[in-house]
Structure formats: C-alpha cells, structure tokens
Amino acid sequence: KFIRRCTTQVSNSETVVSSEPEISSNIDNDVPRPGVDLRRFSDIQEERRQEALRSVLVRHVGKATEDELTKFCSHFGEVQNCFTYGNQELYTLLEYKSRGSVHSLLNTSHFRSILEILPYRSRLLCFRTSNWMDNASRRPGMGEMTADQKFSILATKLCAAQSMEEQMQVLVRETQLTEGETRLRFLVCSLVEDAITGYFPGCIVHPFGSSVNGFGNKGCDLDMYLNLNVEQHRTKKKKSFPRMEYEVRTVPTERAATQNLLSTVGQSLAEFVPSCRQLQYILHARCPLVKFMHEASGIQCDLTSNNSIALKSSELLNLYSRIDPRVRPLVYAVRHWARMHHITSSMPGGWITNFSLTALVIFFLQYTDKPVLPAIDALKGLADKADTCVLEGNDCTLVSDLTKVQPSENTDSTDELLLEFFEFYSNFNFKNCGLNLRTGEMQEKKNFDALYIQNPFEQQLNLSKNVSMHQLEKFVQLSREAAWMAEQPDFLQPEVGSKGWSTPWGLVSILSGHNRRKKRLMDQKEFTPILTPSSQGIPKGMSDREYTSQNLPSS
Ligand code: CTP
Ligand code: MG
C-alpha cells in the first residue's frame, strides 16, 4: 500500500498542495530548535480534527482517475488537499477548504439502490464516471510484500547511509507515518464519530496512542477514544429546586456502563456503517475495547471509551518526542529492533508493549548522567494555571508550552545514546528496582512483577504488569547482544561485495542481529556476548551473565 500526494487542480485557482504542518518559530526562547514543532498538543489535535471534518474519503470505481474526481468535486467548493492511495482499488482523501462544501457534495450524492440496510449519508463515498462499466476491470495490483522483503529494501537504504546516526534518521524517514497517513487516521475517527453522533449527540472520537504520540509506524493500529462529553452536562447542574432531571437507566458500575456502550456502538458499526468489518468485542479486558478493521483505509482500529488518561499519556509521549530531536530516532530504532527480535508483539500476552518500551527509553534519557529529558514532575512544574488537568482523580497536569523546557546539556550523538541504552538495560537491577518517570529516578519495587514501570498518571499502577519474566530476560539478553555487537571492530565498517552491495553494518546489524564475527563464532558454537561492565558497575569477580541473572527477579 502506498500513499502519494496528488496535485490538485482547483477551478479558478492555482494548484494547492499541502505542506508539512507549519513549524512555528521559537521567538521567546534564546535557543532555537530547528525543525521542532512547538505548537501545543491540543492545538495540533484540533487542527487535525478540523481538517478531517472538511474531508471525504472516496473510492474510485473502475478506472476513474484523480483528475476526474477532483474536477468533479471542485464544483462544490475549493479543494485544498488530495491524498490518493491504494493498490488494486484506489481511494482519495479529499479535503475542502470549507466544511460547507462537504455538505454541498453530500446533498447531491446518490444512493445506489433500495437494498441499503439504512440510507446512511456517510462521508465515505464512491465516484463513478459514465464509462465505469467499460473500465470496470480492476487495476493490476502489486502483491503485499512479506516482512522479509520490506526489511531487505529498508536495509539497503540504511546500509547506503554515511554514518550510524544517519541510518537512524533514515529509519525514521522510511517508517514514520506520512502526512497522508496521519490525516487518514483522523478522518477514520471522524467517520466513526459521524456514525455514533446520531444517537450520542456531541460525542467526540479522538485518536490516541502511536497515531498521535510522535512514534507511529506505517501500519500501526489506530487507538480511538470515544468521549460522550456527558461531563459538560453534569457540571452545569445546579443544586436548586424545583428542577428537572433526566430519567436515565442506571448500571451498577462505570465499567459496566462502558461495556454496554461499547457493545451497542460495536453492533451498530457492524450493521450500519460501511467499511467497518471483523468486529471483535474484548469487553472483559482491564480496558474494555472493540476491535475492527476499517476496510477503506486498511487500518486496524481499537475503540475504547472512558479512557481519557490514555489520551493524556499520548500527549506526554508526544511532548517528549518533540523536546529533543534525538528522542524520535532513538525510540524508532528501539521499537524496530524490538519488533524484529519478537520482543514486542501485536498479540496480547507477556510481551513488552510499545508503550512500555517507549517508557524504558524515556527513563534512560532522564536517568543518564546528563539528562536528555526532564522528569514528568519537572514538566508539571513548568505548567500554567490553564494547563491544570485532573482526570478521574489523578493530577495529569503537564506544561503545554514547549518553549519553557530548557534544552539538554547532554551532547551525545543519537547513535551513542542507542548503544548506551543497550548497555544501561543489560545491567539494570530489575530484581529490586522499578522505574519512576515522574521523578526520573529508580524506586524500590513494590511487588514481584517482573518489570515495574510506574504508570505516569495512575501512580498506583504498573504499566508493564503484563510483562513475563521470560520476556524480560529476552529483552536483557538481546540488549546485551546488541551492546556486544557494537563493540566489535567491524561494527561500523561496511564490507562492499563484488556486486556493489554491502554487508549489514551499524544499525542494520543491530536490527537484524547479523554480524560477521557473531556468525563465525556461532558457526564454531562459541558465541557468548560479553559486555564490559557499564558505569552502573558489575561487582568485581562476577561475570556479567551472573550479575544479570542475579538482578532479574526470580520467576
Ligand atoms: N496505554 C496505557 N497503559 C498501558 C498500555 C497503554 O495508558 N498499560 C495507553 C498509552 O497511552 C498508549 C496507548 O494506550 O500510548 C495505546 O497503547 P498501545 O496501542 O499498546 O501502544 P502504542 O503506543 O499505540 O503502540 P503500537 O504502535 O504498538 O500500537
Ligand atoms: Mg496503538
């Protein structure tokens, strides 16, 4: 699947093509941060939401072209942006300059037959030209690439870089969500919101998780949070009599209410809303959710409700992703490494989740000698009164103005930090220590969970409670192996073969686990990654392997 930006011919006006989100200049701060988007998280989200509300998603029937589509659509108003994607079947995300144009387009659109379950006026449309029958044959499609083929293409690009630092930049560029993919995610939320608004007026469906936290990968799931906005009605209630109250059905717990709501919403998505397929109800999880595939976008969606703190955690990660330009390349590299070595998985279970993994990176950057990132309490200390936020009784206040955060004095390069990350966790005392991102310090572990990372906002919870001892051991062993590889003399030396391609080096060695010396030693069955003791210090006379096994909590 690909997404490409199409040049939009707009009637009576010049071609308009979207640019990357505007980057505001850092006027008040002495230290400029080139390339960093300094807007408030809430402003970025609102801008994306408004873009989505001005947009429609259109399937091309037969061989209808983008030009034909944009020409047709521009009769209803100025088209601001177009993103066309697809393989055998083409779709265009089309954004108007004003929301009224969407209504004009919908007012003249047709229903196909009388067989529709419900004549539902969705912003998911299909475009048919007069010769659609002649051209109805599908476009020849390119088959989906396997994970190996995708990595092989990526590895070639990474091996062609000049330094490991550049490799990490290339990895971000090649695997991050593109502008079109990000817009598509907001549009899918907006389409689902349209469907739910019919019976819950005023509700909002927010994307959260990796779609908005600055660390999203192509193909990552779309986490959605349905906010019914009932809070507003409650706060307006006055304690005066006589008064009128709503007659409502009650349930024993808030959790039961969430389960009922998601079950009802899920059923209506399955029955009436086009493109929502393969509904799965996971209502007994700690955080009840409904999973479905949004076919037109090809995005796997997880719909939750009563989950406002998760949106705040996404804001927190997003802040960290922008505070220092080294954070994103580092997190992308660690996430990619973890995926390739099956440390993370999309299946539920004892694996380390991407959220926990990102927390591990952030903690390392807070704890390292010269911190790269401030602790959460420090971010709270910089907050204005308007930033105050209490959710479900938890103080979730964070600074929203990024210019208030002082840049770090740490000057290590991104690749140095990556190798320090692997060393740090190769020797970490997981047995006795938990990670506290609020203070940026280790804390005594409060229970026997294998990995303890205090939840940033619900501080009594461990966000990595699910992680099994086996998976933690695997993470430590693979961190040791990565650190070992980085110490090999040929680690940064590409070996150019006769056909001009080079063997894996630098980041590619770490991602693929392939190293020339390791291969030789493995052939001789002598491979044991040995680490030099890090600054945390392995006690004298103890091998690093003994040290690590003693410092992991017992299974
Ligand atoms: N979350 C949380 N507590 C957890 C797990 C998740 O608060 N124990 C919240 C976080 O805000 C996280 C979001 O739920 O960002 C989505 O979780 P998940 O989909 O597991 O992580 P992503 O960051 O979206 O990564 P992925 O690309 O794997 O989807
Ligand atoms: Mg996710």
Short mmCIF file of N, CA and C in Angstrom, two decimals, residues 313-431:
data_model
loop_
_atom_site.label_atom_id
_atom_site.label_comp_id
_atom_site.label_asym_id
_atom_site.label_seq_id
_atom_site.Cartn_x
_atom_site.Cartn_y
_atom_site.Cartn_z
N SER A 313 -1.62 10.27 28.32
CA SER A 313 -0.30 9.59 28.19
C SER A 313 0.25 9.79 26.79
N SER A 314 -0.66 9.83 25.80
CA SER A 314 -0.19 10.05 24.42
C SER A 314 0.36 11.47 24.29
N GLU A 315 -0.28 12.41 24.98
CA GLU A 315 0.22 13.79 24.95
C GLU A 315 1.60 13.85 25.60
N LEU A 316 1.76 13.10 26.68
CA LEU A 316 3.06 13.08 27.37
C LEU A 316 4.15 12.57 26.43
N LEU A 317 3.87 11.44 25.77
CA LEU A 317 4.88 10.88 24.85
C LEU A 317 5.14 11.86 23.70
N ASN A 318 4.08 12.49 23.22
CA ASN A 318 4.23 13.46 22.14
C ASN A 318 5.12 14.63 22.56
N LEU A 319 4.94 15.10 23.80
CA LEU A 319 5.81 16.18 24.32
C LEU A 319 7.27 15.73 24.30
N TYR A 320 7.50 14.53 24.85
CA TYR A 320 8.87 14.02 24.89
C TYR A 320 9.44 13.86 23.48
N SER A 321 8.59 13.48 22.53
CA SER A 321 9.10 13.25 21.16
C SER A 321 9.58 14.56 20.54
N ARG A 322 9.11 15.71 21.09
CA ARG A 322 9.47 17.00 20.48
C ARG A 322 10.46 17.81 21.31
N ILE A 323 10.67 17.40 22.56
CA ILE A 323 11.56 18.20 23.43
C ILE A 323 13.00 18.16 22.92
N ASP A 324 13.40 16.99 22.43
CA ASP A 324 14.79 16.86 21.97
C ASP A 324 14.79 16.08 20.66
N PRO A 325 15.51 16.56 19.63
CA PRO A 325 15.43 15.89 18.32
C PRO A 325 16.02 14.48 18.30
N ARG A 326 16.73 14.09 19.38
CA ARG A 326 17.30 12.73 19.38
C ARG A 326 16.30 11.68 19.82
N VAL A 327 15.18 12.13 20.42
CA VAL A 327 14.26 11.16 21.02
C VAL A 327 13.58 10.29 19.96
N ARG A 328 13.10 10.90 18.90
CA ARG A 328 12.37 10.10 17.90
C ARG A 328 13.27 9.05 17.23
N PRO A 329 14.46 9.44 16.71
CA PRO A 329 15.30 8.40 16.10
C PRO A 329 15.62 7.27 17.08
N LEU A 330 15.80 7.64 18.34
CA LEU A 330 16.14 6.62 19.34
C LEU A 330 14.96 5.67 19.56
N VAL A 331 13.77 6.23 19.76
CA VAL A 331 12.60 5.38 20.01
C VAL A 331 12.28 4.54 18.77
N TYR A 332 12.39 5.12 17.59
CA TYR A 332 12.12 4.33 16.37
C TYR A 332 13.09 3.17 16.27
N ALA A 333 14.36 3.43 16.57
CA ALA A 333 15.36 2.35 16.46
C ALA A 333 15.05 1.25 17.47
N VAL A 334 14.73 1.65 18.72
CA VAL A 334 14.48 0.63 19.75
C VAL A 334 13.20 -0.15 19.42
N ARG A 335 12.16 0.57 18.98
CA ARG A 335 10.91 -0.12 18.63
C ARG A 335 11.12 -1.10 17.47
N HIS A 336 11.90 -0.66 16.47
CA HIS A 336 12.11 -1.53 15.31
C HIS A 336 12.94 -2.75 15.69
N TRP A 337 13.97 -2.50 16.49
CA TRP A 337 14.82 -3.60 16.98
C TRP A 337 13.95 -4.61 17.75
N ALA A 338 13.07 -4.09 18.64
CA ALA A 338 12.25 -4.97 19.47
C ALA A 338 11.27 -5.78 18.61
N ARG A 339 10.74 -5.15 17.57
CA ARG A 339 9.80 -5.87 16.71
C ARG A 339 10.51 -6.97 15.95
N MET A 340 11.70 -6.64 15.43
CA MET A 340 12.42 -7.63 14.62
C MET A 340 12.88 -8.82 15.45
N HIS A 341 13.12 -8.60 16.75
CA HIS A 341 13.57 -9.70 17.60
C HIS A 341 12.42 -10.30 18.41
N HIS A 342 11.18 -9.97 18.04
CA HIS A 342 9.98 -10.51 18.70
C HIS A 342 9.97 -10.23 20.20
N ILE A 343 10.51 -9.08 20.58
CA ILE A 343 10.40 -8.65 21.98
C ILE A 343 9.01 -8.04 22.17
N THR A 344 8.53 -7.32 21.16
CA THR A 344 7.15 -6.82 21.19
C THR A 344 6.32 -7.65 20.23
N SER A 345 5.02 -7.61 20.42
CA SER A 345 4.13 -8.39 19.55
C SER A 345 2.78 -7.69 19.52
N SER A 346 2.05 -7.87 18.41
CA SER A 346 0.72 -7.26 18.36
C SER A 346 -0.30 -8.13 19.10
N MET A 347 0.12 -9.35 19.52
CA MET A 347 -0.80 -10.23 20.25
C MET A 347 -0.79 -9.86 21.74
N PRO A 348 -1.94 -9.98 22.41
CA PRO A 348 -1.88 -9.73 23.86
C PRO A 348 -1.12 -10.87 24.55
N GLY A 349 -0.42 -10.57 25.64
CA GLY A 349 0.34 -11.60 26.34
C GLY A 349 1.44 -10.99 27.17
N GLY A 350 2.46 -11.77 27.48
CA GLY A 350 3.53 -11.33 28.39
C GLY A 350 4.61 -10.49 27.71
N TRP A 351 4.39 -10.08 26.47
CA TRP A 351 5.39 -9.29 25.75
C TRP A 351 5.49 -7.88 26.31
N ILE A 352 6.62 -7.26 26.07
CA ILE A 352 6.75 -5.85 26.40
C ILE A 352 5.99 -5.08 25.33
N THR A 353 5.11 -4.17 25.74
CA THR A 353 4.36 -3.41 24.72
C THR A 353 5.21 -2.23 24.25
N ASN A 354 4.79 -1.67 23.13
CA ASN A 354 5.50 -0.49 22.62
C ASN A 354 5.43 0.66 23.61
N PHE A 355 4.33 0.74 24.35
CA PHE A 355 4.19 1.80 25.36
C PHE A 355 5.26 1.63 26.45
N SER A 356 5.40 0.39 26.96
CA SER A 356 6.42 0.12 27.99
C SER A 356 7.82 0.37 27.44
N LEU A 357 8.02 -0.05 26.21
CA LEU A 357 9.35 0.10 25.59
C LEU A 357 9.72 1.58 25.48
N THR A 358 8.74 2.39 25.09
CA THR A 358 8.99 3.83 24.97
C THR A 358 9.27 4.41 26.36
N ALA A 359 8.56 3.91 27.37
CA ALA A 359 8.82 4.38 28.74
C ALA A 359 10.25 4.00 29.16
N LEU A 360 10.71 2.83 28.74
CA LEU A 360 12.10 2.42 29.07
C LEU A 360 13.10 3.40 28.45
N VAL A 361 12.84 3.81 27.20
CA VAL A 361 13.75 4.76 26.54
C VAL A 361 13.71 6.10 27.26
N ILE A 362 12.50 6.57 27.59
CA ILE A 362 12.37 7.88 28.24
C ILE A 362 13.08 7.87 29.60
N PHE A 363 12.88 6.78 30.35
CA PHE A 363 13.53 6.71 31.66
C PHE A 363 15.06 6.75 31.51
N PHE A 364 15.57 6.01 30.54
CA PHE A 364 17.02 6.03 30.32
C PHE A 364 17.49 7.46 30.02
N LEU A 365 16.72 8.18 29.22
CA LEU A 365 17.12 9.55 28.86
C LEU A 365 16.97 10.53 30.03
N GLN A 366 16.12 10.18 30.98
CA GLN A 366 16.00 11.01 32.19
C GLN A 366 17.13 10.71 33.18
N TYR A 367 17.54 9.44 33.21
CA TYR A 367 18.44 8.97 34.26
C TYR A 367 19.91 9.09 33.89
N THR A 368 20.17 9.19 32.59
CA THR A 368 21.56 9.21 32.14
C THR A 368 22.31 10.41 32.75
N ASP A 369 23.67 10.30 32.82
CA ASP A 369 24.48 11.27 33.57
C ASP A 369 24.04 12.72 33.38
N LYS A 370 24.07 13.15 32.12
CA LYS A 370 23.50 14.48 31.85
C LYS A 370 22.14 14.22 31.21
N PRO A 371 21.06 14.42 31.93
CA PRO A 371 19.75 14.03 31.38
C PRO A 371 19.45 14.69 30.04
N VAL A 372 18.87 13.88 29.16
CA VAL A 372 18.43 14.41 27.86
C VAL A 372 16.99 14.90 28.01
N LEU A 373 16.22 14.22 28.88
CA LEU A 373 14.81 14.58 29.05
C LEU A 373 14.52 14.91 30.52
N PRO A 374 13.63 15.88 30.76
CA PRO A 374 13.25 16.18 32.15
C PRO A 374 12.27 15.15 32.68
N ALA A 375 12.20 15.05 34.01
CA ALA A 375 11.21 14.17 34.65
C ALA A 375 9.81 14.77 34.46
N ILE A 376 8.78 13.93 34.64
CA ILE A 376 7.40 14.43 34.46
C ILE A 376 7.09 15.51 35.50
N ASP A 377 7.58 15.33 36.72
CA ASP A 377 7.31 16.35 37.75
C ASP A 377 7.89 17.70 37.33
N ALA A 378 9.02 17.68 36.63
CA ALA A 378 9.61 18.94 36.17
C ALA A 378 8.71 19.56 35.09
N LEU A 379 8.12 18.73 34.24
CA LEU A 379 7.21 19.24 33.21
C LEU A 379 5.96 19.84 33.85
N LYS A 380 5.53 19.20 34.94
CA LYS A 380 4.36 19.72 35.67
C LYS A 380 4.72 21.07 36.31
N GLY A 381 5.95 21.18 36.82
CA GLY A 381 6.40 22.42 37.46
C GLY A 381 6.40 23.61 36.52
N LEU A 382 6.50 23.36 35.22
CA LEU A 382 6.54 24.45 34.25
C LEU A 382 5.14 24.85 33.76
N ALA A 383 4.14 24.09 34.23
CA ALA A 383 2.77 24.30 33.69
C ALA A 383 2.15 25.62 34.15
N ASP A 384 1.29 26.18 33.29
CA ASP A 384 0.49 27.36 33.66
C ASP A 384 -0.76 26.89 34.40
N LYS A 385 -1.48 27.86 34.92
CA LYS A 385 -2.75 27.53 35.58
C LYS A 385 -3.71 26.86 34.58
N ALA A 386 -3.68 27.38 33.33
CA ALA A 386 -4.60 26.85 32.31
C ALA A 386 -4.27 25.40 31.94
N ASP A 387 -3.07 24.94 32.29
CA ASP A 387 -2.68 23.56 31.96
C ASP A 387 -3.19 22.55 32.99
N THR A 388 -3.70 23.06 34.12
CA THR A 388 -4.14 22.14 35.19
C THR A 388 -5.15 21.13 34.65
N CYS A 389 -4.90 19.87 34.96
CA CYS A 389 -5.77 18.81 34.41
C CYS A 389 -5.88 17.69 35.44
N VAL A 390 -7.10 17.44 35.89
CA VAL A 390 -7.33 16.33 36.82
C VAL A 390 -8.30 15.37 36.15
N LEU A 391 -7.87 14.12 35.97
CA LEU A 391 -8.71 13.13 35.30
C LEU A 391 -8.93 11.95 36.24
N GLU A 392 -10.16 11.62 36.46
CA GLU A 392 -10.53 10.51 37.35
C GLU A 392 -9.77 10.60 38.68
N GLY A 393 -9.66 11.80 39.20
CA GLY A 393 -9.00 12.00 40.49
C GLY A 393 -7.48 12.02 40.43
N ASN A 394 -6.89 11.89 39.23
CA ASN A 394 -5.43 11.89 39.10
C ASN A 394 -4.96 13.22 38.53
N ASP A 395 -3.90 13.77 39.14
CA ASP A 395 -3.36 15.02 38.63
C ASP A 395 -2.55 14.71 37.36
N CYS A 396 -3.02 15.18 36.23
CA CYS A 396 -2.36 14.89 34.94
C CYS A 396 -1.81 16.18 34.32
N THR A 397 -1.49 17.15 35.18
CA THR A 397 -1.03 18.44 34.67
C THR A 397 0.33 18.32 33.99
N LEU A 398 0.43 18.91 32.80
CA LEU A 398 1.69 18.93 32.05
C LEU A 398 1.85 20.31 31.43
N VAL A 399 3.09 20.76 31.24
CA VAL A 399 3.29 22.02 30.55
C VAL A 399 2.82 21.84 29.10
N SER A 400 2.14 22.85 28.55
CA SER A 400 1.74 22.71 27.14
C SER A 400 2.63 23.57 26.24
N ASP A 401 3.30 24.56 26.85
CA ASP A 401 4.15 25.45 26.06
C ASP A 401 5.59 24.90 26.05
N LEU A 402 5.93 24.29 24.94
CA LEU A 402 7.23 23.60 24.84
C LEU A 402 8.43 24.54 24.96
N THR A 403 8.20 25.82 24.65
CA THR A 403 9.35 26.75 24.69
C THR A 403 9.85 26.95 26.11
N LYS A 404 9.07 26.54 27.10
CA LYS A 404 9.51 26.71 28.50
C LYS A 404 10.51 25.63 28.92
N VAL A 405 10.61 24.58 28.13
CA VAL A 405 11.51 23.47 28.52
C VAL A 405 12.93 23.79 28.06
N GLN A 406 13.86 23.81 29.00
CA GLN A 406 15.25 24.13 28.66
C GLN A 406 15.88 22.98 27.87
N PRO A 407 16.63 23.29 26.82
CA PRO A 407 17.31 22.21 26.09
C PRO A 407 18.33 21.50 26.98
N SER A 408 18.60 20.25 26.66
CA SER A 408 19.53 19.45 27.47
C SER A 408 20.99 19.87 27.24
N GLU A 409 21.82 19.64 28.25
CA GLU A 409 23.26 19.91 28.09
C GLU A 409 24.00 18.68 27.59
N ASN A 410 23.29 17.58 27.50
CA ASN A 410 23.92 16.34 27.01
C ASN A 410 24.20 16.49 25.51
N THR A 411 25.45 16.21 25.11
CA THR A 411 25.79 16.40 23.69
C THR A 411 26.05 15.07 22.97
N ASP A 412 25.72 13.95 23.60
CA ASP A 412 25.94 12.65 22.94
C ASP A 412 25.15 12.57 21.64
N SER A 413 25.73 11.88 20.67
CA SER A 413 25.01 11.72 19.40
C SER A 413 23.93 10.65 19.58
N THR A 414 23.00 10.60 18.63
CA THR A 414 21.88 9.66 18.74
C THR A 414 22.37 8.22 18.76
N ASP A 415 23.38 7.90 17.95
CA ASP A 415 23.85 6.51 17.92
C ASP A 415 24.58 6.16 19.21
N GLU A 416 25.28 7.14 19.78
CA GLU A 416 25.92 6.87 21.08
C GLU A 416 24.85 6.57 22.13
N LEU A 417 23.78 7.35 22.11
CA LEU A 417 22.70 7.13 23.08
C LEU A 417 22.07 5.75 22.91
N LEU A 418 21.94 5.31 21.65
CA LEU A 418 21.33 3.99 21.42
C LEU A 418 22.19 2.89 22.07
N LEU A 419 23.49 3.00 21.89
CA LEU A 419 24.36 1.96 22.45
C LEU A 419 24.39 2.05 23.98
N GLU A 420 24.33 3.29 24.48
CA GLU A 420 24.26 3.47 25.95
C GLU A 420 22.96 2.86 26.49
N PHE A 421 21.88 2.99 25.71
CA PHE A 421 20.59 2.40 26.12
C PHE A 421 20.74 0.88 26.31
N PHE A 422 21.37 0.24 25.33
CA PHE A 422 21.51 -1.22 25.42
C PHE A 422 22.39 -1.60 26.62
N GLU A 423 23.45 -0.86 26.84
CA GLU A 423 24.33 -1.15 27.99
C GLU A 423 23.59 -0.95 29.30
N PHE A 424 22.84 0.15 29.37
CA PHE A 424 22.13 0.50 30.60
C PHE A 424 21.21 -0.64 31.03
N TYR A 425 20.41 -1.15 30.06
CA TYR A 425 19.45 -2.18 30.44
C TYR A 425 20.08 -3.58 30.48
N SER A 426 21.27 -3.74 29.93
CA SER A 426 21.97 -5.02 30.05
C SER A 426 22.29 -5.29 31.51
N ASN A 427 22.49 -4.23 32.27
CA ASN A 427 22.95 -4.38 33.66
C ASN A 427 21.96 -3.84 34.67
N PHE A 428 20.75 -3.56 34.25
CA PHE A 428 19.81 -2.91 35.16
C PHE A 428 19.33 -3.89 36.25
N ASN A 429 19.19 -3.35 37.43
CA ASN A 429 18.77 -4.19 38.57
C ASN A 429 17.23 -4.31 38.61
N PHE A 430 16.71 -5.09 37.66
CA PHE A 430 15.25 -5.24 37.58
C PHE A 430 14.68 -5.96 38.81
N LYS A 431 15.55 -6.72 39.47
CA LYS A 431 15.06 -7.51 40.61
C LYS A 431 14.55 -6.61 41.73
#
